[in-house]
């Protein structure tokens, strides 16, 4: 299982972390990376990812969850930086086939700057 590995060879988001694939970065530190989604579904649509490879929410466990809580500590700061903290935003993590997860490196979509429907599609 590749739940807590540093880097997965054929993973597109690991390649983005490494710099092998370019991305439009919003925020970066030693643990996480935030970049604009290539196919935005809202006027503001960024992806928040851990630099370490975790495949999905199903693979979050005691020994790798620190970065997940760190992501949620950082989200208010990222939302503020994007100017959406006051107007509001939605965090989504698609897990598995029914949720239409397409990239198997855990990521949190931050969607904002339009009125988002509920329930989602
Ligand atoms: P999901 O479908 O929830 O797994 O989300 C994957 C997201 O990654 C989609 O919204 C894609 O548009 C986005 N995506 C895929 N490749 C790239 C890339 N190279 N740069 C930025 N976003 C990407
Ligand atoms: Zn990865």
PDB file of C-alpha atoms and ligand atoms in Angstrom:
ATOM      1  CA  UNK A   1       0.000   0.000   0.000  1.00  0.00           C
ATOM      2  CA  UNK A   2       1.254   3.485  -0.854  1.00  0.00           C
ATOM      3  CA  UNK A   3      -0.391   5.284   2.025  1.00  0.00           C
ATOM      4  CA  UNK A   4       2.525   7.146   3.482  1.00  0.00           C
ATOM      5  CA  UNK A   5       5.237   7.079   0.838  1.00  0.00           C
ATOM      6  CA  UNK A   6       7.280  10.078  -0.149  1.00  0.00           C
ATOM      7  CA  UNK A   7       6.794   9.919  -3.888  1.00  0.00           C
ATOM      8  CA  UNK A   8       5.001   7.709  -6.391  1.00  0.00           C
ATOM      9  CA  UNK A   9       6.586   7.489  -9.830  1.00  0.00           C
ATOM     10  CA  UNK A  10       3.540   7.689 -12.059  1.00  0.00           C
ATOM     11  CA  UNK A  11       1.523  10.030  -9.846  1.00  0.00           C
ATOM     12  CA  UNK A  12       0.747  13.326 -11.579  1.00  0.00           C
ATOM     13  CA  UNK A  13       0.536  15.274  -8.294  1.00  0.00           C
ATOM     14  CA  UNK A  14       3.843  13.813  -7.053  1.00  0.00           C
ATOM     15  CA  UNK A  15       5.278  15.085 -10.349  1.00  0.00           C
ATOM     16  CA  UNK A  16       3.810  18.518  -9.667  1.00  0.00           C
ATOM     17  CA  UNK A  17       5.366  18.486  -6.176  1.00  0.00           C
ATOM     18  CA  UNK A  18       8.709  17.517  -7.704  1.00  0.00           C
ATOM     19  CA  UNK A  19       8.411  20.250 -10.335  1.00  0.00           C
ATOM     20  CA  UNK A  20       8.418  17.799 -13.269  1.00  0.00           C
ATOM     21  CA  UNK A  21       4.970  19.073 -14.274  1.00  0.00           C
ATOM     22  CA  UNK A  22       4.330  22.823 -13.989  1.00  0.00           C
ATOM     23  CA  UNK A  23       1.568  24.245 -11.826  1.00  0.00           C
ATOM     24  CA  UNK A  24       0.163  27.650 -11.041  1.00  0.00           C
ATOM     25  CA  UNK A  25       1.100  27.800  -7.363  1.00  0.00           C
ATOM     26  CA  UNK A  26      -0.834  29.746  -4.748  1.00  0.00           C
ATOM     27  CA  UNK A  27       0.991  28.591  -1.629  1.00  0.00           C
ATOM     28  CA  UNK A  28       3.800  26.215  -0.786  1.00  0.00           C
ATOM     29  CA  UNK A  29       5.679  25.163   2.295  1.00  0.00           C
ATOM     30  CA  UNK A  30       7.652  22.094   3.321  1.00  0.00           C
ATOM     31  CA  UNK A  31       4.517  19.986   3.859  1.00  0.00           C
ATOM     32  CA  UNK A  32       1.855  21.103   1.396  1.00  0.00           C
ATOM     33  CA  UNK A  33       1.256  22.654  -2.002  1.00  0.00           C
ATOM     34  CA  UNK A  34      -1.699  24.685  -3.246  1.00  0.00           C
ATOM     35  CA  UNK A  35      -2.213  25.305  -6.963  1.00  0.00           C
ATOM     36  CA  UNK A  36      -4.944  26.320  -9.361  1.00  0.00           C
ATOM     37  CA  UNK A  37      -7.033  23.493 -10.828  1.00  0.00           C
ATOM     38  CA  UNK A  38      -6.380  23.147 -14.550  1.00  0.00           C
ATOM     39  CA  UNK A  39     -10.125  22.787 -15.246  1.00  0.00           C
ATOM     40  CA  UNK A  40     -11.730  25.193 -12.786  1.00  0.00           C
ATOM     41  CA  UNK A  41     -15.331  24.513 -11.761  1.00  0.00           C
ATOM     42  CA  UNK A  42     -15.689  27.882 -10.041  1.00  0.00           C
ATOM     43  CA  UNK A  43     -14.078  31.338 -10.384  1.00  0.00           C
ATOM     44  CA  UNK A  44     -11.736  30.273  -7.575  1.00  0.00           C
ATOM     45  CA  UNK A  45     -10.773  26.594  -7.693  1.00  0.00           C
ATOM     46  CA  UNK A  46      -7.521  25.478  -6.121  1.00  0.00           C
ATOM     47  CA  UNK A  47      -6.232  22.107  -4.988  1.00  0.00           C
ATOM     48  CA  UNK A  48      -4.585  21.638  -1.603  1.00  0.00           C
ATOM     49  CA  UNK A  49      -2.305  18.598  -1.499  1.00  0.00           C
ATOM     50  CA  UNK A  50       0.189  17.046   0.886  1.00  0.00           C
ATOM     51  CA  UNK A  51       3.670  16.743  -0.586  1.00  0.00           C
ATOM     52  CA  UNK A  52       3.791  13.151   0.595  1.00  0.00           C
ATOM     53  CA  UNK A  53       1.756  10.660  -1.385  1.00  0.00           C
ATOM     54  CA  UNK A  54      -1.479   9.472   0.209  1.00  0.00           C
ATOM     55  CA  UNK A  55      -3.837   7.896  -2.338  1.00  0.00           C
ATOM     56  CA  UNK A  56      -7.203   8.950  -0.932  1.00  0.00           C
ATOM     57  CA  UNK A  57      -9.183   9.517   2.252  1.00  0.00           C
ATOM     58  CA  UNK A  58      -9.336   5.720   2.552  1.00  0.00           C
ATOM     59  CA  UNK A  59      -5.589   5.711   3.193  1.00  0.00           C
ATOM     60  CA  UNK A  60      -5.504   8.295   5.956  1.00  0.00           C
ATOM     61  CA  UNK A  61      -4.288   6.643   9.125  1.00  0.00           C
ATOM     62  CA  UNK A  62      -2.525   7.434  12.382  1.00  0.00           C
ATOM     63  CA  UNK A  63       0.968   7.562  10.891  1.00  0.00           C
ATOM     64  CA  UNK A  64       0.124   9.968   8.040  1.00  0.00           C
ATOM     65  CA  UNK A  65      -2.744  12.076   9.343  1.00  0.00           C
ATOM     66  CA  UNK A  66      -0.601  14.892  10.719  1.00  0.00           C
ATOM     67  CA  UNK A  67      -0.349  16.512   7.293  1.00  0.00           C
ATOM     68  CA  UNK A  68      -4.120  16.268   6.881  1.00  0.00           C
ATOM     69  CA  UNK A  69      -4.750  18.188  10.094  1.00  0.00           C
ATOM     70  CA  UNK A  70      -2.031  20.614   9.000  1.00  0.00           C
ATOM     71  CA  UNK A  71      -3.933  21.185   5.735  1.00  0.00           C
ATOM     72  CA  UNK A  72      -7.054  22.068   7.719  1.00  0.00           C
ATOM     73  CA  UNK A  73      -5.037  24.425   9.923  1.00  0.00           C
ATOM     74  CA  UNK A  74      -3.780  26.169   6.798  1.00  0.00           C
ATOM     75  CA  UNK A  75      -7.097  26.376   4.913  1.00  0.00           C
ATOM     76  CA  UNK A  76      -8.283  29.571   6.707  1.00  0.00           C
ATOM     77  CA  UNK A  77      -5.002  31.253   5.767  1.00  0.00           C
ATOM     78  CA  UNK A  78      -5.253  30.057   2.148  1.00  0.00           C
ATOM     79  CA  UNK A  79      -8.890  31.202   1.934  1.00  0.00           C
ATOM     80  CA  UNK A  80      -7.857  34.586   3.290  1.00  0.00           C
ATOM     81  CA  UNK A  81      -5.015  34.825   0.781  1.00  0.00           C
ATOM     82  CA  UNK A  82      -7.462  34.053  -2.032  1.00  0.00           C
ATOM     83  CA  UNK A  83      -9.889  36.668  -0.681  1.00  0.00           C
ATOM     84  CA  UNK A  84     -12.733  34.204  -0.167  1.00  0.00           C
ATOM     85  CA  UNK A  85     -12.755  33.769   3.603  1.00  0.00           C
ATOM     86  CA  UNK A  86     -15.563  36.304   4.050  1.00  0.00           C
ATOM     87  CA  UNK A  87     -17.692  35.317   1.037  1.00  0.00           C
ATOM     88  CA  UNK A  88     -17.315  31.593   1.733  1.00  0.00           C
ATOM     89  CA  UNK A  89     -15.954  28.492   0.091  1.00  0.00           C
ATOM     90  CA  UNK A  90     -16.392  24.747  -0.120  1.00  0.00           C
ATOM     91  CA  UNK A  91     -13.799  22.045   0.567  1.00  0.00           C
ATOM     92  CA  UNK A  92     -14.304  18.762  -1.306  1.00  0.00           C
ATOM     93  CA  UNK A  93     -12.273  15.581  -1.343  1.00  0.00           C
ATOM     94  CA  UNK A  94     -13.547  12.991  -3.797  1.00  0.00           C
ATOM     95  CA  UNK A  95     -12.760   9.445  -2.688  1.00  0.00           C
ATOM     96  CA  UNK A  96     -13.131   6.543  -5.071  1.00  0.00           C
ATOM     97  CA  UNK A  97     -15.233   5.727  -8.090  1.00  0.00           C
ATOM     98  CA  UNK A  98     -18.683   6.892  -6.996  1.00  0.00           C
ATOM     99  CA  UNK A  99     -17.253  10.267  -5.984  1.00  0.00           C
ATOM    100  CA  UNK A 100     -15.431  10.448  -9.347  1.00  0.00           C
ATOM    101  CA  UNK A 101     -11.925  10.702  -7.931  1.00  0.00           C
ATOM    102  CA  UNK A 102      -9.643  10.977 -10.962  1.00  0.00           C
ATOM    103  CA  UNK A 103      -6.234  11.633  -9.379  1.00  0.00           C
ATOM    104  CA  UNK A 104      -5.121   9.123  -6.773  1.00  0.00           C
ATOM    105  CA  UNK A 105      -3.096  11.513  -4.639  1.00  0.00           C
ATOM    106  CA  UNK A 106      -5.300  12.927  -1.921  1.00  0.00           C
ATOM    107  CA  UNK A 107      -6.389  16.490  -2.605  1.00  0.00           C
ATOM    108  CA  UNK A 108      -8.827  18.995  -1.230  1.00  0.00           C
ATOM    109  CA  UNK A 109     -10.652  21.159  -3.742  1.00  0.00           C
ATOM    110  CA  UNK A 110     -11.306  24.696  -2.522  1.00  0.00           C
ATOM    111  CA  UNK A 111     -14.160  26.166  -4.557  1.00  0.00           C
ATOM    112  CA  UNK A 112     -15.383  29.729  -4.218  1.00  0.00           C
ATOM    113  CA  UNK A 113     -16.701  32.962  -5.729  1.00  0.00           C
ATOM    114  CA  UNK A 114     -19.966  31.609  -6.987  1.00  0.00           C
ATOM    115  CA  UNK A 115     -23.121  30.353  -5.327  1.00  0.00           C
ATOM    116  CA  UNK A 116     -22.461  26.623  -4.974  1.00  0.00           C
ATOM    117  CA  UNK A 117     -25.397  24.249  -5.209  1.00  0.00           C
ATOM    118  CA  UNK A 118     -26.375  21.764  -2.558  1.00  0.00           C
ATOM    119  CA  UNK A 119     -26.581  18.823  -2.797  1.00  0.00           C
ATOM    120  CA  UNK A 120     -23.630  18.596  -5.192  1.00  0.00           C
ATOM    121  CA  UNK A 121     -24.098  16.854  -8.545  1.00  0.00           C
TER     122      UNK A 121
HETATM  123  P1  LIG B   1     -10.649  14.652  -8.640  1.00  0.00           P
HETATM  124  O1  LIG B   1     -11.465  14.427  -9.888  1.00  0.00           O
HETATM  125  O2  LIG B   1     -11.443  14.967  -7.421  1.00  0.00           O
HETATM  126  O3  LIG B   1      -9.689  13.493  -8.419  1.00  0.00           O
HETATM  127  O4  LIG B   1      -9.795  15.953  -8.894  1.00  0.00           O
HETATM  128  C1  LIG B   1      -8.673  15.993  -9.692  1.00  0.00           C
HETATM  129  C2  LIG B   1      -8.536  17.403 -10.163  1.00  0.00           C
HETATM  130  O5  LIG B   1      -7.227  17.602 -10.637  1.00  0.00           O
HETATM  131  C3  LIG B   1      -9.483  17.788 -11.316  1.00  0.00           C
HETATM  132  O6  LIG B   1     -10.308  18.873 -10.911  1.00  0.00           O
HETATM  133  C4  LIG B   1      -8.523  18.162 -12.446  1.00  0.00           C
HETATM  134  O7  LIG B   1      -8.980  19.243 -13.219  1.00  0.00           O
HETATM  135  C5  LIG B   1      -7.258  18.511 -11.688  1.00  0.00           C
HETATM  136  N1  LIG B   1      -6.017  18.351 -12.421  1.00  0.00           N
HETATM  137  C6  LIG B   1      -5.606  17.271 -13.134  1.00  0.00           C
HETATM  138  N2  LIG B   1      -4.382  17.493 -13.653  1.00  0.00           N
HETATM  139  C7  LIG B   1      -4.004  18.725 -13.248  1.00  0.00           C
HETATM  140  C8  LIG B   1      -2.828  19.520 -13.446  1.00  0.00           C
HETATM  141  N3  LIG B   1      -1.794  19.096 -14.173  1.00  0.00           N
HETATM  142  N4  LIG B   1      -2.796  20.757 -12.886  1.00  0.00           N
HETATM  143  C9  LIG B   1      -3.833  21.211 -12.163  1.00  0.00           C
HETATM  144  N5  LIG B   1      -4.944  20.498 -11.919  1.00  0.00           N
HETATM  145  C10 LIG B   1      -5.037  19.281 -12.457  1.00  0.00           C
HETATM  146 ZN1  LIG B   2       1.328  11.257  -5.471  1.00  0.00          ZN
END
